[in-house]
Structure formats: structure tokens, C-alpha cells
Amino acid sequence: MLIVAIDTDNLQVAEELVDKLVSVVKIFKVGSQLFTACGPQVLQMITQKGAQVFLDLKFHDIPHTVSHAVEAACRYNPLMLTIHTLGGSQMLRAAVAGRNHAGSSTKLLGVTILTSLDKGQLEEIGLSASVNEEVLCLAQMAQGAGLDGVVASPQEAGLLRPSLGKDFIIVCPGIRPSGPMDDDQRRTMQAKNAIAAGADYLVVGRPITQSPDPLAAANKILEEIV
Ligand code: C5P
């Protein structure tokens, strides 16, 4: 299933994009840029048009703060919400408690290792295991803490699926067309290969939003994955 990341700081630009795509895209990702700039009204705009929200705020703080932040975010009833697994298992359990306290059915997803990081950058921050080892360790910890799924690179989906089982959600950003795109993403894959590797949802931003024809770009990806 395709999720389009609306990374802009302008509500009107976001709304125009949703209007162009909502006939074929049913989930839109709101990240820190759009939420910080426009606030909760952007979530209302998306749901009023009949689509669902993936609220990607990547919470990473002490357990008490994360628990309350999750509880507050769940009041907007997003389909999915992200938390950084590097915050540790206590923080992840606090996030689950916050969601449950809100009486919400929002799916909590743990971000593993950002798709923009490669081995060299992991070493720079003192993580010496391979990317695969780090991602698997974090994903297993997220599952043990009661999260519903993880966000990981499509390059790790094939490794995660057998270990996490078929019901654990795997969301993959870092989706790129076959030709090179000179941007910050590092661990990328084409849409059809990501689905074949075990991804449930693909998050695509710039290949669609920066395209001269976003609807055609979305349809091209949808054709690849059905
Ligand atoms: O434009 P692009 O397709 O790279 O957008 C990917 C989106 O997914 C961005 O909004 C980014 O914040 C998000 N994301 C990511 N890697 C993660 C988690 C989220 O790229 N591990």
C-alpha cells in the first residue's frame, strides 16, 4: 500500500497535493516539517478529504514525556504514529501505555535506523554493528515492547519479515525509481522490490511530490506494486 509523504511547510501546497492524489492515495504522511508549520489543522484537512494520516513525529524522549506525547497525538486519531526505537524499550513501553490510556487504535511504529544513514555514519555515532544487525536488534526490541510495527529500509525488509512474523507491520521509506536521485536517502530500493522483500506499506515523498505530474508518478508506483 502506498503512503505519500507531504513534506512542505505550507498548508495550501499540502492541500493541493492531497486534492491531486486522493483519488488513488488513501494515506498521507505528515512529518515534523508540516506539523510544526501548520499544526493539527493539517490532519483535519486530510481526514475531511476521506484519507487517513500517518503522523510521523518520531518521538524520542524520556518515557514519561513520550507516553504523554503519544496520548496527545492519539487524540487526532492517526492511523499510524512513529517513535524512535533508539529511545530504548522502557520508552517504547511507555508509548504503548500512552496509546492504551487514550483508548486509541492508532498503530505505533518504531523507527529503526534512518534510511539516510549508512555504515560510515553509524560508526560516526559509535554504533559498530552492521546496519542489518542494528535494525534487527531494534525491531525485535520494538516487537517485545508491544509496538505494532517498524519503519525500516526496504533493504532490511527481507531480513525482518521472517523474524517478526507476518502480522508485524513493516513500513519502508527510501523508495526510489530505477534511475539515480541525488538526495539524502542512502539505503533505497525500487517499489516492486520492496514489496517483494516483505514491506506492507511504502512511503514515497519527493519522487511523487517533486514530480511535474504527481498523480502520474503515484500511478506509476501503484502499477508496480499491485
Ligand atoms: O522524499 P522521500 O521519498 O525521501 O521521503 C521519505 C519520507 O520518509 C520523509 O518524510 C522522511 O522523513 C521519512 N522517513 C525516512 N526514513 C525513515 C523514517 C521516515 O525517510 N527511517
XYZ file of N, CA and C in Angstrom, residues 15-192:
534
model
N -2.567 20.887 0.732
C -3.954 20.615 0.319
C -4.033 20.368 -1.189
N -3.292 21.143 -1.954
C -3.296 20.945 -3.422
C -2.793 19.553 -3.777
N -1.764 19.118 -3.032
C -1.197 17.790 -3.292
C -2.204 16.679 -2.950
N -2.866 16.834 -1.792
C -3.874 15.842 -1.395
C -4.993 15.808 -2.438
N -5.436 16.985 -2.887
C -6.507 17.038 -3.900
C -6.100 16.315 -5.182
N -4.837 16.487 -5.580
C -4.360 15.844 -6.821
C -4.305 14.328 -6.685
N -4.018 13.848 -5.457
C -3.688 12.422 -5.303
C -4.770 11.579 -4.654
N -5.751 12.218 -4.004
C -6.637 11.452 -3.115
C -7.490 10.400 -3.853
N -7.621 10.529 -5.148
C -8.381 9.505 -5.881
C -7.636 8.171 -5.877
N -6.313 8.203 -5.735
C -5.545 6.946 -5.757
C -4.734 6.690 -4.479
N -4.480 7.745 -3.702
C -3.678 7.579 -2.478
C -4.589 7.782 -1.269
N -4.607 6.812 -0.352
C -5.556 6.878 0.767
C -4.885 7.156 2.114
N -3.541 7.209 2.128
C -2.832 7.545 3.375
C -1.764 8.598 3.059
N -1.742 9.671 3.851
C -0.729 10.716 3.675
C 0.093 10.829 4.953
N 1.403 10.963 4.761
C 2.294 11.077 5.916
C 2.561 12.545 6.224
N 2.279 12.907 7.472
C 2.570 14.255 7.960
C 3.772 14.141 8.888
N 4.851 14.818 8.542
C 6.062 14.740 9.349
C 6.290 16.011 10.141
N 7.497 16.116 10.700
C 7.765 17.221 11.624
C 7.708 18.589 10.938
N 8.089 18.665 9.675
C 8.062 19.975 8.995
C 6.628 20.501 8.877
N 5.748 19.681 8.321
C 4.374 20.131 8.079
C 3.605 20.333 9.390
N 3.803 19.403 10.355
C 3.062 19.522 11.612
C 3.534 20.743 12.403
N 4.853 20.979 12.393
C 5.380 22.135 13.137
C 4.903 23.439 12.505
N 4.868 23.467 11.172
C 4.469 24.707 10.487
C 2.966 24.950 10.558
N 2.174 23.894 10.421
C 0.719 24.104 10.229
C -0.135 23.595 11.384
N 0.399 22.720 12.224
C -0.365 22.243 13.375
C -1.455 21.242 13.003
N -2.304 20.931 13.991
C -3.305 19.875 13.808
C -4.299 20.121 12.677
N -4.441 21.378 12.215
C -5.435 21.610 11.144
C -5.097 20.832 9.875
N -3.817 20.507 9.703
C -3.444 19.745 8.511
C -4.006 18.314 8.583
N -4.110 17.795 9.803
C -4.647 16.434 9.978
C -6.134 16.429 9.640
N -6.803 17.484 10.085
C -8.234 17.632 9.804
C -8.470 17.760 8.295
N -7.615 18.537 7.636
C -7.748 18.733 6.185
C -7.692 17.370 5.472
N -6.753 16.527 5.883
C -6.579 15.227 5.215
C -7.777 14.316 5.487
N -8.203 14.246 6.737
C -9.311 13.326 7.046
C -10.626 13.808 6.426
N -10.795 15.123 6.337
C -12.031 15.648 5.713
C -12.116 15.287 4.234
N -10.966 15.031 3.618
C -10.964 14.646 2.205
C -11.080 13.137 2.029
N -11.256 12.431 3.151
C -11.505 10.988 3.066
C -10.260 10.120 3.113
N -9.098 10.720 3.441
C -7.867 9.917 3.541
C -7.468 9.771 5.014
N -6.486 8.908 5.249
C -6.012 8.695 6.619
C -4.619 9.298 6.806
N -4.254 9.485 8.078
C -2.996 10.169 8.404
C -1.987 9.208 9.022
N -0.771 9.264 8.514
C 0.381 8.628 9.157
C 1.148 9.790 9.801
N 1.088 9.900 11.117
C 1.718 11.024 11.828
C 3.143 10.621 12.220
N 4.097 11.167 11.464
C 5.498 10.743 11.596
C 6.281 11.792 12.381
N 6.073 11.806 13.705
C 6.758 12.808 14.527
C 7.981 12.223 15.230
N 8.190 10.912 15.072
C 9.414 10.247 15.567
C 9.771 10.670 16.992
N 8.860 10.395 17.925
C 9.117 10.789 19.318
C 10.347 10.068 19.870
N 11.159 10.802 20.607
C 12.403 10.267 21.198
C 12.722 11.143 22.405
N 12.314 10.667 23.594
C 12.490 11.491 24.803
C 12.428 10.547 25.999
N 12.392 11.060 27.202
C 12.276 10.181 28.368
C 10.878 9.535 28.354
N 10.758 8.335 28.966
C 9.485 7.597 28.875
C 8.258 8.414 29.276
N 8.335 9.168 30.350
C 7.184 9.939 30.824
C 6.700 10.918 29.747
N 7.654 11.622 29.151
C 7.303 12.617 28.121
C 6.717 11.940 26.889
N 7.338 10.833 26.471
C 6.848 10.137 25.270
C 5.450 9.593 25.498
N 5.218 9.025 26.681
C 3.896 8.484 26.981
C 2.815 9.564 26.814
N 3.083 10.747 27.357
C 2.083 11.820 27.281
C 1.979 12.404 25.873
N 3.121 12.444 25.165
C 3.089 12.953 23.779
C 2.274 12.011 22.894
N 2.450 10.703 23.101
C 1.688 9.718 22.317
C 0.200 9.857 22.633
N -0.094 9.981 23.919
C -1.504 10.121 24.320
C -2.125 11.349 23.641
N -1.382 12.457 23.621
C -1.899 13.683 22.991
C -2.078 13.484 21.487
N -1.096 12.847 20.849
C -1.176 12.637 19.386
C -2.328 11.709 19.022
N -2.604 10.733 19.871
C -3.679 9.768 19.582
C -5.054 10.437 19.579
N -5.169 11.593 20.214
C -6.465 12.298 20.203
C -6.856 12.706 18.785
N -5.869 12.844 17.893
C -6.173 13.191 16.495
C -6.528 11.948 15.679
N -6.413 10.781 16.317
C -6.796 9.528 15.678
C -6.042 9.204 14.382
N -4.716 9.368 14.364
C -3.992 8.978 13.153
C -4.022 7.461 12.984
N -3.869 7.013 11.757
C -3.813 5.563 11.516
C -2.540 4.993 12.145
N -1.429 5.734 11.983
C -0.136 5.271 12.495
C 0.652 6.465 13.044
N 1.535 6.154 13.988
C 2.340 7.185 14.667
C 3.730 6.596 14.924
N 4.780 7.418 14.773
C 6.140 6.879 14.934
C 6.844 7.318 16.222
N 7.707 6.405 16.691
C 8.539 6.613 17.881
C 9.928 6.074 17.512
N 10.986 6.731 17.989
C 12.344 6.230 17.688
C 12.703 5.057 18.596
N 13.020 3.905 18.028
C 13.365 2.753 18.876
C 14.662 2.995 19.659
N 15.522 3.886 19.176
C 16.775 4.144 19.897
C 16.533 4.778 21.264
N 15.292 5.156 21.546
C 14.950 5.657 22.881
C 14.891 4.541 23.917
N 14.951 3.282 23.476
C 15.019 2.165 24.429
C 13.664 1.541 24.735
N 13.715 0.323 25.307
C 12.479 -0.450 25.484
C 11.531 0.173 26.518
N 12.101 0.813 27.547
C 11.211 1.450 28.551
C 10.406 2.571 27.911
N 11.071 3.319 27.045
C 10.380 4.417 26.356
C 9.304 3.858 25.427
N 9.614 2.733 24.767
C 8.629 2.136 23.846
C 7.413 1.620 24.620
N 7.668 0.996 25.759
C 6.533 0.509 26.577
C 5.688 1.687 27.086
N 6.358 2.790 27.405
C 5.618 3.981 27.843
C 4.744 4.523 26.710
N 5.256 4.421 25.485
C 4.467 4.872 24.321
C 3.208 4.019 24.184
N 3.356 2.708 24.356
C 2.195 1.800 24.261
C 1.191 2.141 25.367
N 1.712 2.413 26.563
C 0.822 2.755 27.682
C 0.059 4.045 27.383
N 0.730 5.027 26.784
C 0.088 6.296 26.431
C -1.027 6.085 25.420
N -0.747 5.252 24.420
C -1.770 4.952 23.402
C -2.960 4.240 24.043
N -2.652 3.254 24.901
C -3.744 2.499 25.527
C -4.567 3.386 26.466
N -3.883 4.290 27.155
C -4.578 5.207 28.068
C -5.544 6.112 27.298
N -5.167 6.433 26.051
C -6.036 7.273 25.214
C -7.203 6.455 24.639
N -7.177 5.134 24.841
C -8.232 4.281 24.292
C -8.233 4.281 22.777
N -7.032 4.438 22.206
C -6.916 4.630 20.759
C -6.511 3.342 20.049
N -6.877 3.240 18.763
C -6.444 2.078 17.968
C -5.304 2.459 17.024
N -4.710 3.645 17.218
C -3.571 4.074 16.400
C -2.446 3.046 16.482
N -1.878 2.705 15.329
C -0.762 1.747 15.298
C 0.533 2.485 15.636
N 1.283 1.927 16.556
C 2.565 2.531 16.929
C 3.698 1.840 16.191
N 4.488 2.645 15.482
C 5.599 2.107 14.689
C 6.919 2.621 15.223
N 7.879 1.725 15.351
C 9.203 2.118 15.811
C 10.114 2.397 14.623
N 10.718 3.581 14.606
C 11.723 3.880 13.582
C 13.005 3.166 13.998
N 13.589 2.404 13.088
C 14.823 1.677 13.436
C 16.024 2.580 13.127
N 16.743 2.268 12.051
C 17.855 3.143 11.656
C 17.405 3.923 10.429
N 17.490 5.244 10.487
C 17.015 6.096 9.387
C 17.578 5.633 8.051
N 16.741 5.714 7.033
C 17.172 5.248 5.705
C 18.232 6.163 5.083
N 18.494 7.293 5.705
C 19.544 8.190 5.205
C 20.921 7.834 5.780
N 20.951 6.896 6.750
C 22.235 6.545 7.381
C 22.853 5.327 6.705
N 24.164 5.376 6.518
C 24.883 4.204 6.015
C 25.891 3.762 7.085
N 26.637 2.712 6.777
C 27.568 2.114 7.747
C 28.545 3.159 8.320
N 29.077 4.011 7.427
C 30.047 5.028 7.857
C 29.436 5.981 8.874
N 28.211 6.377 8.626
C 27.552 7.320 9.553
C 27.197 6.643 10.870
N 26.890 5.340 10.829
C 26.617 4.614 12.082
C 27.873 4.560 12.939
N 29.017 4.301 12.284
C 30.281 4.250 13.038
C 30.572 5.591 13.682
N 30.258 6.647 12.948
C 30.490 8.008 13.452
C 29.749 8.262 14.769
N 28.565 7.640 14.925
C 27.827 7.843 16.182
C 28.065 6.694 17.173
N 29.075 5.877 16.883
C 29.502 4.871 17.860
C 28.755 3.559 17.780
N 28.010 3.316 16.693
C 27.325 2.032 16.532
C 28.175 1.167 15.599
N 28.802 0.132 16.170
C 29.788 -0.603 15.385
C 29.231 -1.848 14.699
N 28.040 -2.294 15.075
C 27.460 -3.474 14.408
C 27.061 -3.101 12.980
N 26.773 -4.120 12.161
C 26.338 -3.823 10.794
C 24.943 -3.197 10.838
N 24.558 -2.547 9.740
C 23.219 -1.941 9.674
C 22.172 -3.026 9.917
N 22.337 -4.185 9.260
C 21.356 -5.272 9.424
C 21.226 -5.708 10.881
N 22.358 -5.866 11.550
C 22.320 -6.289 12.972
C 21.619 -5.258 13.837
N 21.942 -3.986 13.608
C 21.309 -2.916 14.412
C 19.805 -2.891 14.188
N 19.409 -2.967 12.906
C 17.975 -2.869 12.582
C 17.224 -4.055 13.172
N 17.775 -5.259 13.035
C 17.094 -6.453 13.561
C 16.965 -6.365 15.085
N 18.021 -5.948 15.743
C 18.003 -5.826 17.209
C 16.921 -4.828 17.646
N 16.871 -3.677 16.986
C 15.898 -2.637 17.355
C 14.468 -3.083 17.051
N 14.290 -3.772 15.919
C 12.943 -4.222 15.540
C 12.444 -5.284 16.518
N 13.320 -6.205 16.925
C 12.913 -7.240 17.893
C 12.569 -6.601 19.239
N 13.343 -5.594 19.617
C 13.046 -4.895 20.868
C 11.687 -4.190 20.774
N 11.407 -3.582 19.624
C 10.122 -2.888 19.430
C 8.968 -3.883 19.533
N 9.144 -5.039 18.933
C 8.071 -6.042 18.990
C 7.874 -6.525 20.431
N 8.980 -6.744 21.133
C 8.911 -7.192 22.518
C 8.233 -6.171 23.427
N 8.381 -4.887 23.077
C 7.792 -3.819 23.899
C 6.316 -3.592 23.574
N 5.812 -4.279 22.555
C 4.379 -4.187 22.255
C 4.007 -3.247 21.129
N 5.015 -2.771 20.361
C 4.678 -1.928 19.210
C 4.011 -2.771 18.114
N 3.347 -2.089 17.182
C 2.615 -2.792 16.119
C 3.458 -3.013 14.878
N 4.564 -2.304 14.772
C 5.372 -2.444 13.572
C 6.605 -1.574 13.642
N 7.347 -1.570 12.521
C 8.569 -0.756 12.448
C 8.657 -0.030 11.118
N 9.473 1.014 11.119
C 9.863 1.683 9.884
C 11.310 1.286 9.637
N 11.581 0.760 8.446
C 12.940 0.325 8.133
C 13.182 0.509 6.643
N 14.437 0.422 6.259
C 14.758 0.497 4.839
C 14.239 -0.758 4.137
N 13.836 -0.625 2.867
C 13.418 -1.823 2.116
C 14.545 -2.849 2.025
N 15.788 -2.370 2.144
C 16.922 -3.313 2.097
C 16.939 -4.238 3.304
N 16.220 -3.867 4.386
C 16.172 -4.750 5.568
C 14.858 -5.516 5.680
N 13.886 -5.208 4.820
C 12.570 -5.843 4.957
C 12.671 -7.369 4.862
N 13.501 -7.851 3.947
C 13.646 -9.297 3.746
C 14.239 -10.001 4.954
N 15.057 -9.291 5.683
C 15.672 -9.836 6.891
C 14.676 -9.815 8.057
N 13.865 -8.755 8.108
C 12.950 -8.571 9.244
C 11.733 -9.483 9.173
N 11.169 -9.664 7.976
C 9.884 -10.358 7.861
C 9.894 -11.744 8.511
N 10.887 -12.615 8.197
C 10.851 -13.952 8.822
C 10.999 -13.899 10.339
N 11.748 -12.935 10.828
C 11.985 -12.859 12.269
C 10.778 -12.282 13.022
N 10.036 -11.365 12.382
C 8.968 -10.652 13.093
C 7.582 -11.242 12.848
N 7.474 -12.121 11.860
C 6.179 -12.753 11.581
C 5.333 -11.927 10.642
N 4.259 -12.530 10.144
C 3.508 -11.877 9.061
C 2.612 -10.731 9.543
N 2.274 -10.705 10.859
C 1.336 -9.685 11.326
C 1.999 -8.386 11.786
N 3.313 -8.403 11.943
C 4.020 -7.193 12.371
C 4.175 -6.274 11.150
N 3.795 -5.001 11.316
C 3.774 -4.088 10.162
C 5.196 -3.627 9.826
N 5.540 -3.703 8.535
C 6.822 -3.139 8.084
C 6.540 -2.018 7.085
N 6.959 -0.810 7.447
C 6.772 0.368 6.602
C 8.143 0.772 6.059
N 8.235 0.941 4.755
C 9.532 1.266 4.148
C 9.541 2.596 3.402
N 10.300 3.587 3.918
C 10.640 4.757 3.107
C 11.883 4.412 2.275
N 12.474 5.409 1.641
C 13.676 5.125 0.854
C 13.329 4.427 -0.448
N 12.145 4.723 -0.991
C 11.724 4.128 -2.261
C 12.150 5.068 -3.386
N 12.831 4.514 -4.363
C 13.331 5.339 -5.443
C 13.092 4.655 -6.785
N 12.858 5.456 -7.855
C 12.737 4.862 -9.185
C 14.075 4.245 -9.585
N 14.132 3.558 -10.718
C 15.358 2.844 -11.083
C 16.553 3.777 -11.294
N 16.325 4.939 -11.899
C 17.436 5.877 -12.132
C 17.912 6.497 -10.836
N 19.156 7.037 -10.799
C 19.666 7.643 -9.565
C 18.949 8.953 -9.227
N 18.770 9.223 -7.923
C 18.258 10.516 -7.471
C 19.291 11.044 -6.511
N 19.777 12.227 -6.764
C 20.871 12.753 -5.956
C 20.287 13.451 -4.723
N 19.993 12.661 -3.676
C 19.427 13.265 -2.469
C 20.037 12.624 -1.228
N 19.376 12.781 -0.062
C 19.957 12.305 1.198
C 19.680 10.826 1.484
N 18.783 10.181 0.745
C 18.479 8.779 1.028
C 19.654 7.894 0.603
N 19.967 6.877 1.414
C 21.104 6.013 1.118
C 20.693 4.560 0.890
N 19.860 3.989 1.801
C 19.535 2.554 1.692
C 18.188 2.423 0.960
N 18.226 2.552 -0.364
C 16.998 2.663 -1.147
C 16.710 1.405 -1.965
N 15.503 1.352 -2.522
C 15.099 0.230 -3.366
C 13.916 0.667 -4.225
N 13.700 -0.041 -5.336
C 12.516 0.228 -6.155
C 11.271 -0.336 -5.489
N 10.126 0.269 -5.797
C 8.879 -0.088 -5.117
C 8.564 -1.588 -5.223
N 8.613 -2.134 -6.422
C 8.186 -3.540 -6.559
C 9.101 -4.483 -5.781
